[in-house]
Amino acid sequence: MTTTHSTTKIVDALQAALPGRVDTDPALLDAFTTDRSGHRSPGAPLAVVNACTIEDVQAACRLASEFRVPVVSRGAGTGLAGGAIAGPGEIVLSLTGMDRILEVSPANRLAVVEPGILNGDLNRVLAGHGLWWAPDPASKDISTVGGNIAMNAGGLLCAKYGVTREAVLALKVVLADGRLITVGHRTVKGVTGFDVCALMIGSEGTLGIIVEATLKLQPLVSGGVATVGAFFDSVEDAAAAASAITAEGLVPSIMELMDGRTITAMERFAGDAVFGGAGAFLLVQCDGPAAQATASRAAALATAIGGRVETTTDPEESDRLVGLRRNAFPALEAMGTMLVEDMAVPRDRMADAFAAIRRIEQKYDVAIPSTCHAGDGNLHPSFVYTGDTVPENIWAAAGEMFRTALDFGGTLSGEHGIGLLKRAWLRDELGDDQYELQRGIKELFDPLGILNPGKVFVPED
Amino acid sequence: MFRPGMKGNTVNTSPTASAAMTSATAALLESLACASTDPQDRAHASTDRSGYVSPSVPDGVVFAESIDDVAQTMRRASELGVQVVPRGAGSGLAGGAAAHAGQVVLDVSRMNRILHIDPVEQIAVVEPGVVNAAVNAAVAEHGLFYAPDPASTAICSIGGNIATNAGGMWCAKYGVTRESILALRVVLPDGRILDTGRGTIKGVTGYDLNALMIGSEGTLGIVVEAKLRLRPRPVHTATLVAYFPDVAAAAQAASAIIAARVQPSVLELMDGQTLAAVDAAQGSDHAVRGGAFLLAQTDGYGAYLEQEVLVEAIRPYASSMEQAADAEHAGALMAARRAAIPSVEELGRVSICDVGVPRNRLAEAFAGLDAIAAKTGVRIFTVAHAADGNLHPMIVVEPHESITEGPAKEALGEMFHLAKGLGGTLTGEHGVGLLKRDWLQAELGDTSLELQHAIRDVFNPRGLLNPGKAI
């Protein structure tokens, strides 16, 4: 990598403005060339700024604007779409040092936090107040609230409790030129002007840097939970059971589906035949006063479709079953580098989507273990490979999968974002007119194009 | 379609109206089969339910019956440089659909079909002019409901609900309009058709333009079709009404409910003045039982268990409580709340305001409103969606007085400063429209306002769509 005059100058300027906060150690910078997507940038970034305050972020953005150097904001680096990967000539703005809880207000059911706090850590504190923050990605113990907001993360519980957008009241955002704005409201409702808060949520660090968030909290759910584990011969049957549960008007807090390939990987990872060789597994958890009534109705529907069903109200047994789902990604990652897709389809097309995945497996000669947030039709077909680059047949299979999702009236990404991984297909989903409008918005927030360039949109040469 | 005043028939019967017509608007109206220049249509389209009196009437009204009509109108308007004001049922409370001379109103109220209901996916696809209550009546047959439920449900349109991101009584538990809109079809100011959002429950492909459209008050595009998220109708609903010595005690009870970690689906507060107005108009006797009223509903399987928690939270503050014995009784209690606005409207000219405050500051907000009434000399009647801190103070002046100028405007300004001082907002669910623009900058700040203008310019570069509204 060649170091140009201006890139040396930006590092000097950052070190002068933010003494002790700027790191250029190559061994350390290597970590920022990847995330959990399996992607790797061509080389190390120039430096990392370890921001501790909003002023640090503002200073870094002001200098980046002055020197026209790209800034990649980053939380815990657990993203699955390559959104926080930095490469040569770029500055990483790390927010993990900004991890304080600034306020918890039970009377307003809100919390004000810095972006670097881990989702799981926040929820442990909130539990002491009888409250919780609903966004619940499988990565909650290792992902940051800021990263969850940047992706509009979903998770296991969002079919009932909503995605991140529904759980954020207001944000403080540092703009590309270093100015600070507040968007949204401390109140539950508010319609003053355009919803720029919603625009920021899911914008993947391309419109501004989230430096503080006012989160909408929920009361901890009272009453116990009831959990149903249903084992099926085929994933199509399991998907049909999930669709039947939704069609019945039941609203489980968790409804997760895993196919046979995932089950095999998990049994190998656990060293135990916990699924008894089933071809698919459907996990249904219900909470609140209706937990048992909802669970037994769901169990009956699953049985009717041929599921072998276990129902439990024992909290430990419930936790064990949910833990199995949370271990799906670690089990797959143990087999190699994992590329996780994230398509969502209308909820009555899940069985069709699984059939399409099987077809794509055969066509491209690749195994695609798949999990699914069945309450909202969000599938995570996964590819596992070895080596540093994604094999050609996997790219081709992924491309066909995206087109299939769109054909089903679905979307490329339910909750992981576009990042680098899916940007080539963005225009296909949005259409030319919307794509241009989105680019227009990007340009007005970031006229110099320094905020996470190359992410979400394919660079225009 | 053939009616008096429409193109090809008698036009411009009013001399003042014809004087205001520009050649560009005349050319636009001439070219559209669904346009009317009937003076009554134009007078009707000049304002909404905000009490705003437009200085003049628009040059004409286009009654669109299809997406094509809307697209064609916008294409022509854009070629001719004509300003267009979109309009649904005209039930807005902030002047967002008000129009004046030189402008053409694009009325979508005839696009009122429910195109599709999918009970399995729990989705409905509707045209923008369909009335909110009509959607709920249609989906109820499938055991579903559409949660955004403004007090005006019987008269407001889905398109208007989307334009203002309407809330209503159920939104503390089920979210506002934004949380129930999966996708939109929008006609842009130049007539192009844009689809935002998606058919799935989740999705993060690119920026959330769907959310940006919701609440944009017709300044970014015209919603011509909406995909609504429906929810299963709760199996049980438990209704409770409590009376309090005064509004401060009722507000404290509401805050106690929030702190008690139970989520009511409805939590409506009415102050003593409003109760008296309801009694006078409806022949009821609420005011004799207390100086403030709190209506609470819980729903779902746990409705009655949750109601017990509510009762315990309210008990220290209430002078009496009453649980609805059956659905009919519950309906009568809900009807009292829904009667609040019409009852107050019988007392004079009314401006319904819409401030939001953090939920633990309700009592302070009520005290502040009393002070504003004393200072400005207007009467203020207040109802509140207490579970989300959204107050609707109704400013009432005599029929001959202005509701948008003088003491009424002064009171509105004071209310904004009160809300802002409590950490709140200018408008919770009605929008900014024409009537609250003066305070927008103070709430958003210069940088945010500048960005908002820039966003509008991306969609509406020539400013022809609903100019002067919202921002």
mmCIF file of C-alpha atoms in Angstrom, chain A residues 12 21 23 46 72 78 95 102 210 245 272 364 375 394 443 449:
data_model
loop_
_atom_site.group_PDB
_atom_site.id
_atom_site.type_symbol
_atom_site.label_atom_id
_atom_site.label_comp_id
_atom_site.label_asym_id
_atom_site.label_seq_id
_atom_site.Cartn_x
_atom_site.Cartn_y
_atom_site.Cartn_z
ATOM 1 C CA ASP A 12 -1.013 13.531 11.886
ATOM 2 C CA ARG A 21 -7.224 8.158 20.784
ATOM 3 C CA ASP A 23 -3.986 3.956 16.758
ATOM 4 C CA LEU A 46 -4.926 4.169 7.828
ATOM 5 C CA VAL A 72 -16.000 3.828 8.472
ATOM 6 C CA THR A 78 -20.399 -8.397 14.329
ATOM 7 C CA LEU A 95 -17.454 3.601 19.064
ATOM 8 C CA LEU A 102 -26.661 7.790 30.548
ATOM 9 C CA ILE A 210 -25.001 7.665 15.742
ATOM 10 C CA ILE A 245 -49.769 -20.682 13.443
ATOM 11 C CA ASP A 272 -25.171 -34.939 20.984
ATOM 12 C CA TYR A 364 -24.956 -25.043 -7.829
ATOM 13 C CA GLY A 375 -42.979 -15.329 12.648
ATOM 14 C CA ILE A 394 -21.621 -19.644 -3.935
ATOM 15 C CA GLU A 443 -25.690 12.978 -1.378
ATOM 16 C CA GLY A 449 -19.000 10.906 -0.035
#
